[in-house]
Coordinates of C-alpha atoms in Angstrom, one line a residue:
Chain A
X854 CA -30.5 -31.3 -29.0
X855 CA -32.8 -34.5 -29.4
X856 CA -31.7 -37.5 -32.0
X857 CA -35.7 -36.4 -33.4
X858 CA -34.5 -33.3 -34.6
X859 CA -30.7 -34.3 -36.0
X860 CA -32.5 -37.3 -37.8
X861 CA -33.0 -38.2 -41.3
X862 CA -36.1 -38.5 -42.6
X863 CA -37.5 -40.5 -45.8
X864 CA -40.6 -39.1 -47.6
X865 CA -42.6 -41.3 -50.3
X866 CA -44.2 -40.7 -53.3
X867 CA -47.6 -41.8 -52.8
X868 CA -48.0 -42.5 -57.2
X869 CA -45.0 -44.2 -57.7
X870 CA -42.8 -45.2 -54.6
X871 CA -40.2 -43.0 -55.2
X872 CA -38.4 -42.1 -52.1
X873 CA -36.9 -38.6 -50.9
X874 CA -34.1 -39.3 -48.3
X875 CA -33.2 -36.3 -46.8
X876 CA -29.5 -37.8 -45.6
X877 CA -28.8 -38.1 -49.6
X878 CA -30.4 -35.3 -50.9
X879 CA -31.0 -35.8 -55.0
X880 CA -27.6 -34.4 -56.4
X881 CA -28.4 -34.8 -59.7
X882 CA -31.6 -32.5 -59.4
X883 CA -29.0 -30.1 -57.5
X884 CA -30.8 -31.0 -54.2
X885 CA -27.7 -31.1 -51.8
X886 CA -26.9 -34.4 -49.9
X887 CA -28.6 -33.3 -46.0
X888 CA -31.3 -31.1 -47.7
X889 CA -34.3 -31.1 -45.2
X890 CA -37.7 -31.9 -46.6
X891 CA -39.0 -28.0 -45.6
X892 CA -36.4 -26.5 -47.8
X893 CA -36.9 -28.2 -51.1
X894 CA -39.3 -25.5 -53.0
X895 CA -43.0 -26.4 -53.1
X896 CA -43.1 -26.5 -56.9
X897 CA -40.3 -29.3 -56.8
X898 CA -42.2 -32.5 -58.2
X899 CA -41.4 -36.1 -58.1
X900 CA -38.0 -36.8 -60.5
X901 CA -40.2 -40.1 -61.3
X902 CA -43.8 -39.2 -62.1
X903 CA -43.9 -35.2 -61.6
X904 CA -46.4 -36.1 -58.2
X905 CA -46.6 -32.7 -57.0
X906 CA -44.7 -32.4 -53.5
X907 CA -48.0 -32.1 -51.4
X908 CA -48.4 -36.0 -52.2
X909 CA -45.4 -37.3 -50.5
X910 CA -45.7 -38.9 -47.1
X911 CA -43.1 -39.2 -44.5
X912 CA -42.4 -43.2 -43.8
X913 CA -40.2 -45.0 -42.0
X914 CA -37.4 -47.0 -43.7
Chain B
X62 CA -50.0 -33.2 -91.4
X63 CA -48.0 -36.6 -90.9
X64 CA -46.9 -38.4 -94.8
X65 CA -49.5 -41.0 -95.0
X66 CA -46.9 -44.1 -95.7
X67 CA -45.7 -43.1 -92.1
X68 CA -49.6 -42.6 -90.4
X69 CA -49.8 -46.6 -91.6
X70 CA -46.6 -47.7 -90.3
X71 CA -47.0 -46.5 -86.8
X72 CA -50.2 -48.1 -86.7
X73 CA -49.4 -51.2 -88.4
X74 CA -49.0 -54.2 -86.1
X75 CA -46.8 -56.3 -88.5
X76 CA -44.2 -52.8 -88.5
X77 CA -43.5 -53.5 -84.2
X78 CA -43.0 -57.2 -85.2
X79 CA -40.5 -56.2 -87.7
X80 CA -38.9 -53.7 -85.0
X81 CA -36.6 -51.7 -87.4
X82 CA -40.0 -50.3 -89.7
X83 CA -41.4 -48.6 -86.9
X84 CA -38.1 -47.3 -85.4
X85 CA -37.6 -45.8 -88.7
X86 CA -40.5 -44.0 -89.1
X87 CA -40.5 -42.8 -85.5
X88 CA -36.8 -41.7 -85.8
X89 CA -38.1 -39.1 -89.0
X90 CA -41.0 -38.0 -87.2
X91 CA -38.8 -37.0 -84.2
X92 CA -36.3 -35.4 -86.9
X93 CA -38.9 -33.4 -88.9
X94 CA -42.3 -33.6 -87.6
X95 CA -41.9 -34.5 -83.6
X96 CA -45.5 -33.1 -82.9
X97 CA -47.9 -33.7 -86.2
X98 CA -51.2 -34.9 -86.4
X99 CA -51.5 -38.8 -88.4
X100 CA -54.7 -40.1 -90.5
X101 CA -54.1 -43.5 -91.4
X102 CA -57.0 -45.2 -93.3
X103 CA -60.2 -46.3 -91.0
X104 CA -59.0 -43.8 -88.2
X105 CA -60.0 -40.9 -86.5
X106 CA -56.6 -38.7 -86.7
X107 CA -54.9 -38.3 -83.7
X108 CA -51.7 -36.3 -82.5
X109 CA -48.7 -38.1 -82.2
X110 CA -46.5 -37.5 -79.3
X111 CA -42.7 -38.6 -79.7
X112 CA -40.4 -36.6 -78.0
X113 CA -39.5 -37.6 -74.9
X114 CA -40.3 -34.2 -73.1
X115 CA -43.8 -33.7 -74.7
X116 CA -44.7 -37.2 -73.2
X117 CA -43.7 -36.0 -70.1
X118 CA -45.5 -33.1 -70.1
X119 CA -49.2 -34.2 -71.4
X120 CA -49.5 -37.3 -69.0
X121 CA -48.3 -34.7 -66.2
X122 CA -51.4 -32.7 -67.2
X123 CA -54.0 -35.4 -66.2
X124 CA -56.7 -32.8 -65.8
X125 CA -56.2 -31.8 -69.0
X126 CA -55.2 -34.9 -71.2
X127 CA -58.0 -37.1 -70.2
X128 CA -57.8 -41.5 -70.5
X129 CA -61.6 -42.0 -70.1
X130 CA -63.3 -39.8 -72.6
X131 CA -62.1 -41.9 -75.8
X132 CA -60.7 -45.0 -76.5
X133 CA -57.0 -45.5 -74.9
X134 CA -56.1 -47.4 -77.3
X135 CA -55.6 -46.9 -81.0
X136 CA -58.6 -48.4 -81.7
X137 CA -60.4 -48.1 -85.9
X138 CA -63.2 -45.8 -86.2
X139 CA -65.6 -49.0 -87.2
X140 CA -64.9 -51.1 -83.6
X141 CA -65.1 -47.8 -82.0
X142 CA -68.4 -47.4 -82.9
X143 CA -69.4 -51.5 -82.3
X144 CA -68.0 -51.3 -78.7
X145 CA -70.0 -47.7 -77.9
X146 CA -73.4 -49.7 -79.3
X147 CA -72.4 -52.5 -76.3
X148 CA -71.2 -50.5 -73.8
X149 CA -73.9 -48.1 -73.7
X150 CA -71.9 -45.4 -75.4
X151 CA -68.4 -45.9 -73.7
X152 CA -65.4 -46.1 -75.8
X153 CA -64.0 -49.1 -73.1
X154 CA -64.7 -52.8 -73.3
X155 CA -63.0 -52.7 -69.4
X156 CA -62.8 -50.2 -67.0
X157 CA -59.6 -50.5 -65.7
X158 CA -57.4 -47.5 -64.0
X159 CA -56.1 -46.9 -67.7
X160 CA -59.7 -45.7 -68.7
X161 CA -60.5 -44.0 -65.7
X162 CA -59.9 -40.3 -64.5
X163 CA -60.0 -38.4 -61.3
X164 CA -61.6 -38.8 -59.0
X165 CA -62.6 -42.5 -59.8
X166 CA -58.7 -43.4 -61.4
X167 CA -57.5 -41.9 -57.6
X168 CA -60.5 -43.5 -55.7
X169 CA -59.5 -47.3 -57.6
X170 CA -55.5 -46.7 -57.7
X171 CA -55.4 -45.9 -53.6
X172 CA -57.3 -49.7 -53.0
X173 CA -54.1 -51.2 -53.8
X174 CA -51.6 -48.7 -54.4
X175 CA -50.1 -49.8 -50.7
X176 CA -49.7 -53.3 -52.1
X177 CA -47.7 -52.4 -54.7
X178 CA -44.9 -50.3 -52.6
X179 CA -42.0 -51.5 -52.3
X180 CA -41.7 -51.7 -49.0
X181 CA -45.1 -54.2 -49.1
X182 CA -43.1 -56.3 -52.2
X183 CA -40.2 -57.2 -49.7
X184 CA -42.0 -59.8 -47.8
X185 CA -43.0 -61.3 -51.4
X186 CA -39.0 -61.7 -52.3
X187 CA -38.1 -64.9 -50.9
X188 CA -41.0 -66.8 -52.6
X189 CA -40.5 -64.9 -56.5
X190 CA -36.4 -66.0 -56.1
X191 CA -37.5 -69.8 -55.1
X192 CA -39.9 -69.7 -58.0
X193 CA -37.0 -67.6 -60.6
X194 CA -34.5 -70.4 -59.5
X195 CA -37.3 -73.3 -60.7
X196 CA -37.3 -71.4 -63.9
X197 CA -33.5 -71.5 -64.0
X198 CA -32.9 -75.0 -62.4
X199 CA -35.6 -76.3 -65.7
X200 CA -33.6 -74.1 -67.9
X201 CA -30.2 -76.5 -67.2
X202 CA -32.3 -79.4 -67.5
X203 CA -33.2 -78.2 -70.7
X204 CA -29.5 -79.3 -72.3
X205 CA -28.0 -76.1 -73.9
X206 CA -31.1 -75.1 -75.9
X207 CA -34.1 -73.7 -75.4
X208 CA -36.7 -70.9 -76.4
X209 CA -35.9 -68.1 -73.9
X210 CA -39.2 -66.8 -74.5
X211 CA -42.0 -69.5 -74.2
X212 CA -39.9 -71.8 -71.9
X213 CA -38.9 -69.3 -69.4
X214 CA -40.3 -65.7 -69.4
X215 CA -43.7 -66.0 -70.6
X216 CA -43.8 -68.7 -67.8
X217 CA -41.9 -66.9 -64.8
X218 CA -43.6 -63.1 -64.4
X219 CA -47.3 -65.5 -65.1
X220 CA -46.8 -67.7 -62.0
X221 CA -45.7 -65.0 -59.7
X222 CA -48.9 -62.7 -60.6
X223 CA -50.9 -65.7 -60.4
X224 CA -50.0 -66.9 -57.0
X225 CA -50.1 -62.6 -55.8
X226 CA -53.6 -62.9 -57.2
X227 CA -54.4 -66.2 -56.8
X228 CA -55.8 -67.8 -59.2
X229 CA -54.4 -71.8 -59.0
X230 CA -51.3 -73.2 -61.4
X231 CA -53.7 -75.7 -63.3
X232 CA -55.2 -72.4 -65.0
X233 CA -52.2 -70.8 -65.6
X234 CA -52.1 -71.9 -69.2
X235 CA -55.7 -70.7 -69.8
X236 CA -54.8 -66.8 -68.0
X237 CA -51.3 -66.8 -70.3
X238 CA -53.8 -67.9 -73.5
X239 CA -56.1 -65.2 -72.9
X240 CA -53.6 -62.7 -72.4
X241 CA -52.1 -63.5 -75.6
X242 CA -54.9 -63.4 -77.3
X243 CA -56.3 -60.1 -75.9
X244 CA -52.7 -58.4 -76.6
X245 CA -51.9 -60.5 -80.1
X246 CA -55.4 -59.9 -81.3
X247 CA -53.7 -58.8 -84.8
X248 CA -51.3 -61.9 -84.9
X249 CA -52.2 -65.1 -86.2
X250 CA -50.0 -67.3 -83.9
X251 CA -51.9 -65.7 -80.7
X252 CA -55.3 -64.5 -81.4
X253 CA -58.4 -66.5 -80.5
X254 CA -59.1 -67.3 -83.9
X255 CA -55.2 -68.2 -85.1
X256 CA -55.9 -66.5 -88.2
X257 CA -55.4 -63.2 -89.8
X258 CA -58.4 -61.0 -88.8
X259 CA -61.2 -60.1 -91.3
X260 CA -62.9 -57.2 -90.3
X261 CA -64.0 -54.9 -87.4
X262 CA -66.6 -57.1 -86.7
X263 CA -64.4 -60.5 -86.6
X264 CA -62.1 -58.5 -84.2
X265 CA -64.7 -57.3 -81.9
X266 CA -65.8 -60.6 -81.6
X267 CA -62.6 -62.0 -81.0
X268 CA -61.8 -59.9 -77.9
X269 CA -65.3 -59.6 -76.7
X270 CA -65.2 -63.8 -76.3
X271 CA -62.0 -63.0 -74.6
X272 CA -62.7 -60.4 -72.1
X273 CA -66.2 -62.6 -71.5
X274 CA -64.1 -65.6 -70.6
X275 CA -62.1 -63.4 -68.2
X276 CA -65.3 -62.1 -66.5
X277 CA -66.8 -65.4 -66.1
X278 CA -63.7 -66.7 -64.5
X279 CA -63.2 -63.6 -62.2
X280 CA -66.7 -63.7 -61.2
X281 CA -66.5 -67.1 -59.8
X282 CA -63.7 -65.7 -58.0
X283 CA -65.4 -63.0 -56.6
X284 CA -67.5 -64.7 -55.1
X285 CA -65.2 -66.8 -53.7
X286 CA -63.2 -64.7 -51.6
X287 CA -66.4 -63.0 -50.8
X288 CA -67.5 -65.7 -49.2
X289 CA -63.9 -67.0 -47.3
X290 CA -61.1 -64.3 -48.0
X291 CA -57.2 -64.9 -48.5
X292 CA -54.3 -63.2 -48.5
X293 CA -54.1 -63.1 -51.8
X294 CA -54.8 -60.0 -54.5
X295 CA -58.3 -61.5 -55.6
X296 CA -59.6 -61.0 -51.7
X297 CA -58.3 -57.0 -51.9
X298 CA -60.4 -56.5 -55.0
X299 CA -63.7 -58.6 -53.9
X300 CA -63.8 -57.3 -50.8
X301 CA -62.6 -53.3 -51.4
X302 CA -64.7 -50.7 -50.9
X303 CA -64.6 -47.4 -52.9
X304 CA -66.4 -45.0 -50.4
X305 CA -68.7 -47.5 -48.0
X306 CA -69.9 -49.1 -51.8
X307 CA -67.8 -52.8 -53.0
X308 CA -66.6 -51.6 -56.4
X309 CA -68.6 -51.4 -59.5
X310 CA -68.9 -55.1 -60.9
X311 CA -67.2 -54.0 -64.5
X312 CA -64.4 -52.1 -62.3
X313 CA -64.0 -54.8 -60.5
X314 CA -63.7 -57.4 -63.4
X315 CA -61.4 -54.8 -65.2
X316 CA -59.0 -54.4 -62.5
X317 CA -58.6 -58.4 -62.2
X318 CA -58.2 -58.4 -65.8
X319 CA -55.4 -55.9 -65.5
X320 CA -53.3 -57.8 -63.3
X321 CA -54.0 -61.2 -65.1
X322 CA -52.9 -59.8 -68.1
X323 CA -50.4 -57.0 -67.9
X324 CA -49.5 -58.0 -64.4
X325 CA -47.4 -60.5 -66.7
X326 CA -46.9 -59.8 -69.9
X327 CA -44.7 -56.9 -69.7
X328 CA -42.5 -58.5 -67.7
X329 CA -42.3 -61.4 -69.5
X330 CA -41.9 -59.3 -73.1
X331 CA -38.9 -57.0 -71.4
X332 CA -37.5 -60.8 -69.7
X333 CA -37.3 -62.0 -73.5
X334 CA -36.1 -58.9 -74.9
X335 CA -33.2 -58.2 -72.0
X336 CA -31.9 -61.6 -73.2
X337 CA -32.2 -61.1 -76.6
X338 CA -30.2 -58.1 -76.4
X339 CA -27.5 -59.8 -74.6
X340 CA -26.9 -62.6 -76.8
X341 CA -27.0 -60.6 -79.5
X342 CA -24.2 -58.5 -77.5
X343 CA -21.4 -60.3 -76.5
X344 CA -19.3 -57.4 -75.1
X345 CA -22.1 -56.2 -73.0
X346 CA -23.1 -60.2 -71.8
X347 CA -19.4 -59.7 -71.1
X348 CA -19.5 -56.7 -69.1
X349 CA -22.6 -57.9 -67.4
X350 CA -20.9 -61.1 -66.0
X351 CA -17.8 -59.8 -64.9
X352 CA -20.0 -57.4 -62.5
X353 CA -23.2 -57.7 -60.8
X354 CA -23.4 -54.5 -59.8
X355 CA -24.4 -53.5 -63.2
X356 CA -27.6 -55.7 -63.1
X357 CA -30.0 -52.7 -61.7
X358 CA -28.6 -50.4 -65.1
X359 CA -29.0 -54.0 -67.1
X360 CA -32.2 -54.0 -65.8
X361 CA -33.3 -50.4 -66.7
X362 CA -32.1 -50.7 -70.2
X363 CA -34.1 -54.0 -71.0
X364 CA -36.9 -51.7 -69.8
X365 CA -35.9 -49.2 -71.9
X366 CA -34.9 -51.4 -75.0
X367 CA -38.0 -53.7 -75.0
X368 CA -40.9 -51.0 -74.2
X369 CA -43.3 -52.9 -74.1
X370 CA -45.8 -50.6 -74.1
X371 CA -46.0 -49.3 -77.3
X372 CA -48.5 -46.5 -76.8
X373 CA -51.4 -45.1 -75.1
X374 CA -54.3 -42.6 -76.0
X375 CA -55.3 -39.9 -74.2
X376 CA -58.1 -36.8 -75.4
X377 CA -57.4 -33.4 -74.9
X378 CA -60.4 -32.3 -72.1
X379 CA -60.2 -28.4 -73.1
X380 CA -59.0 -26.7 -76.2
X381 CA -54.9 -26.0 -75.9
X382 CA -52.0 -25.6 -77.5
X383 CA -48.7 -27.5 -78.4
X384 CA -45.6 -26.6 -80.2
X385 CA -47.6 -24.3 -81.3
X386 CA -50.5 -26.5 -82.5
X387 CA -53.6 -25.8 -81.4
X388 CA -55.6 -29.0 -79.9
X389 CA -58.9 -28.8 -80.0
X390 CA -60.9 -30.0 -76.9
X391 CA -61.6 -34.0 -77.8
X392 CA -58.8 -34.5 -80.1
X393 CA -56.9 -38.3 -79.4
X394 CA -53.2 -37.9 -79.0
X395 CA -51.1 -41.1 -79.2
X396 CA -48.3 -40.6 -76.7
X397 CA -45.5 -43.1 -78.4
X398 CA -43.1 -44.5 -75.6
X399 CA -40.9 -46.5 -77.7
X400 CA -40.3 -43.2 -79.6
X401 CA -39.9 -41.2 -76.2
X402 CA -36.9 -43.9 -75.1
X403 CA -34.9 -43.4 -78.6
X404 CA -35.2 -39.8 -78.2
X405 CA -31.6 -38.7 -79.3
X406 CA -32.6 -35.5 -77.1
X407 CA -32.7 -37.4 -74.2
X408 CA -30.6 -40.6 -74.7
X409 CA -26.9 -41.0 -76.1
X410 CA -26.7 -43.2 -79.0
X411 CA -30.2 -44.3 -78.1
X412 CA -30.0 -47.3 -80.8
X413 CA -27.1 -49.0 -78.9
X414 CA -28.0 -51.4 -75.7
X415 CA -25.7 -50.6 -73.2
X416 CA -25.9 -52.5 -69.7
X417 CA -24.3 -49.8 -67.9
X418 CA -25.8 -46.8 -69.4
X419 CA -26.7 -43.8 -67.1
X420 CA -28.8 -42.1 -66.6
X421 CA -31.7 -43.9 -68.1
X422 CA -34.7 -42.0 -67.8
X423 CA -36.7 -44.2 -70.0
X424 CA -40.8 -43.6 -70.0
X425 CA -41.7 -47.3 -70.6
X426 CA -43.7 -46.7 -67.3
X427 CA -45.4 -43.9 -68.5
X428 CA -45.2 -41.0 -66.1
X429 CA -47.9 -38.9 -63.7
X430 CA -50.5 -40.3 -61.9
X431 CA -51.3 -43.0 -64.4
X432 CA -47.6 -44.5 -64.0
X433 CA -47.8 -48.3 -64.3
X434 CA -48.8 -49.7 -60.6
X435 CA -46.7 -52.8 -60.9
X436 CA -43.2 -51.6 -61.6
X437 CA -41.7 -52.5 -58.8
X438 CA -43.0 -55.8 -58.7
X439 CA -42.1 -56.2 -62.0
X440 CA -38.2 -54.8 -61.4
X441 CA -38.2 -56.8 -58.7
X442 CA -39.1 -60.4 -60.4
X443 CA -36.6 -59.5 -63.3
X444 CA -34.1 -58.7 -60.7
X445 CA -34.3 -61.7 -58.9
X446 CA -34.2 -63.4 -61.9
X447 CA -30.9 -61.6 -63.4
X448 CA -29.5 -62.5 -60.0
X449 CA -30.1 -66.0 -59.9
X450 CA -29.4 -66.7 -64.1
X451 CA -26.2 -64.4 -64.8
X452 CA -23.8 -66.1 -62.2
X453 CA -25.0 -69.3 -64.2
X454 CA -24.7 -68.7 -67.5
X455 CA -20.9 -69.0 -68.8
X456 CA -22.3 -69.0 -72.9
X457 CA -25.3 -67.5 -74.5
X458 CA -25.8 -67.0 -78.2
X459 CA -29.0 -67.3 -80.6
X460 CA -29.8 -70.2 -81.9
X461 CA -32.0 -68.7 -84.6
X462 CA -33.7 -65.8 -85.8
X463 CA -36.2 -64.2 -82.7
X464 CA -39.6 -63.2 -83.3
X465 CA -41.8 -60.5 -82.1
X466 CA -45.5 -60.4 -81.8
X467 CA -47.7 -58.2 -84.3
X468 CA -49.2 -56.1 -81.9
X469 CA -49.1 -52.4 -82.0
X470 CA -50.3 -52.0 -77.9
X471 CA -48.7 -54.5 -75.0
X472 CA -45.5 -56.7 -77.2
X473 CA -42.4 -58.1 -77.5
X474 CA -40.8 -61.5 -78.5
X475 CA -42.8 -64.0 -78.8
X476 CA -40.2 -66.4 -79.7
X477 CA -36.1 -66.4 -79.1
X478 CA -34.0 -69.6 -79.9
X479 CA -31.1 -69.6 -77.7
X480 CA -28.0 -71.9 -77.3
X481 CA -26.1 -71.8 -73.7
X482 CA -24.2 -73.5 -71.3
X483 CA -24.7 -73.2 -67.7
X484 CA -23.4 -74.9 -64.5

């Protein structure tokens, strides 16, 4: 197994900044800490601006 | 249909300067009436939004709740129609990404949404925490008194945006005039005129002389860092490019005028207020000094607390419905944020300032794709700031009775008297 597949990844919010780390999760939105990015539902938005989750980009922290 | 006493209070500049008139009258329409349609006198009537959830939900819906079609600002049916006879039928004096929609407002936000990232600000830290510990190395100087306001945080958010944009220090004092008088157009201390205003016409001509001087100085600037560009804000917006075409000269203009102006003055308002709040909080001053980790929560709660953004307009771009109301396509809705952050739905004891309090999910941003641009610089500068002051300050208390601005849009303090020692 590659250290690309086992690793964390951040994703941005490309309105407001916020950032989606997937080592985290977001428990307070009951999105479990280690939650990949592909799993959170595609009507999630973002918990700062409601940015739909198609306008997130993946960046590195 | 909102009582009429309360349709002039919520409009009524000298109501925000007072600060408890307006919370009153948004606390009842929260309570009774949370989604009612006001006429106040010399108006077109509007919706008002208060709750916390219904301003959510209208500025997530930014195909349907439009910014450019009317005025985003309350604005009296009489300048309305003056600024439409100028402007060649637009409601907007600017053209700023406030007054823009898709797919302009996305087009204009992406030129320097980058910029504004976080990770981008970082590199900017250093230099804002040298200039926040000037600011705080004056205030000692000072001897134990000062006005927290004009001396320090009118001054501190207007130098960093100025040096980010770059417009020199010897005009500083003309950019933090002409803010003031754009945003304290209703009060006498600030406006151009220093005196109460007349009419729609005397108003009109107030702020047109005001945003004229702004263009006149950004258009020098333009061409400027047209001809030799700097790292600086001013060369991103002279030289950007919206499709393979520079951008339009009034977008341009507006979007310098943006940063000159609100670039600071929220920051500065929410700087004041944060204070304020402290000093006239001993317990939480307390609480805040004995830990530093409760600065970020501090910091989130002068947001919160201050609001400085008292409203914006938006029109509804297709007929709908709300609460049951139906919303006829063009109606103006006035989406209240210092109403949505005392929303006792949302917020525990929302009338108590509380350093640590959490969560704090406070809409003084605004929320969707119009959220303000700057917030992270401006966290950031009030961070550093908090960072550099608390650890100084061993004793704060008012010195005398704080003033706000009479402004119903972009205010705050414009004076508070404090006494404090420092080391």
């Amino acid at each position: 197994m590659s250290d690309r597949k086992t690793a964390w990844r951040t994703w941005q919010c490309m309105t407001c900044g916020f950032i989606y780390d997937e080592a985290e999760g977001l428990p307070d939105e009951g999105i479990e800490p280690g939650t990949r990015w592909e799993d959170i539902p595609g009507d999630w938005i973002c918990p700062l601006c409601g940015t739909p989750k198609g306008d997130f980009e993946m960046i590195e922290i | 249909m909102i009582p009429q006493e309360i349709a002039q209070t919520i409009i009524d500049p000298k109501a925000y300067a007072d600060g408890a008139r307006v919370d009153d009258a948004f606390a009842r329409l929260r309570k009774d009436m949370p989604f009612a349609q006001a006429h106040p006198e010399g108006f077109d009537p509007f919706w008002v939004v208060t709750k916390h959830a219904d301003i959510l939900a209208v500025e997530r819906q930014n195909e349907l709740f439009h910014n450019g079609d009317r005025a985003t600002t309350l604005t009296p049916i009489e300048v309305d129609r003056k600024v439409r006879e100028m402007m060649g039928g637009s409601p907007h004096l600017v053209r700023s990404l406030v007054q823009m929609d898709n797919p302009d407002h996305f087009a204009y936000r992406k030129l320097t949404q980058s910029w504004f990232m976080p990770q981008n600000l970082k590199k900017l830290e250093a230099r804002i925490r040298e200039i926040a510990k000037g600011f705080i190395d004056r205030m000692a100087d000072m001897g134990g008194n000062c006005d927290f306001a004009r001396d320090v945080a009118f001054l501190y958010p207007l130098h960093v945006i100025m040096e980010v944009l770059g417009v020199p220090e010897s005009d500083e004092p003309r950019m933090l005039k002409l803010t003031q008088e754009l945003f304290g157009s209703a009060d006498p201390d600030l406006n151009r005129n220093r005196a109460e205003i007349a009419d729609a016409d005397a108003a009109l001509a107030q702020i047109g002389a005001t945003v004229g001087e702004f263009i006149e100085y950004f258009n020098a600037m333009t061409e400027d860092r047209r001809a030799c560009p700097r790292d600086d804000l001013a060369s991103v917006i002279a030289n950007g490019q919206i499709g393979d075409q520079p951008l339009g000269h009034l977008e341009a203009m507006s979007y310098y005028i943006i940063a000159a102006t609100a670039g600071h003055d929220t920051t500065s308002n929410t700087t004041a207020g944060g204070l304020w709040a402290l000093a006239e909080n001993p317990g939480e001053f307390a609480k805040l000094k004995s830990d530093a980790s409760l600065i970020p929560s501090y910091l989130e709660e002068s947001i919160r607390w201050v609001t400085p953004v008292k409203h914006f307009m938006r029109s509804a771009a297709a007929d709908t419905e709300m609460h049951g109301q139906k919303i006829a396509k063009g109606d103006w809705m006035m989406l209240s944020y210092p109403s949505g952050n005392r929303d006792e739905d949302v917020f525990e004891d929302p009338f108590a300032f509380r350093v640590d309090r959490s969560p704090n999910k406070h809409v003084a941003f605004g929320y969707g794709a119009h959220v303000c641009l700057g917030q992270h610089l401006g966290r950031m500068e009030m961070r550093i700031l908090w960072e550099e002051l608390l650890p100084r300050l061993e004793a704060l208390e008012l010195a005398g009775a704080p003033k706000r601005m009479e402004a119903n849009f972009v205010c705050g303090p414009k004076s508070v008297p404090i006494s404090y020692r420092m080391h």
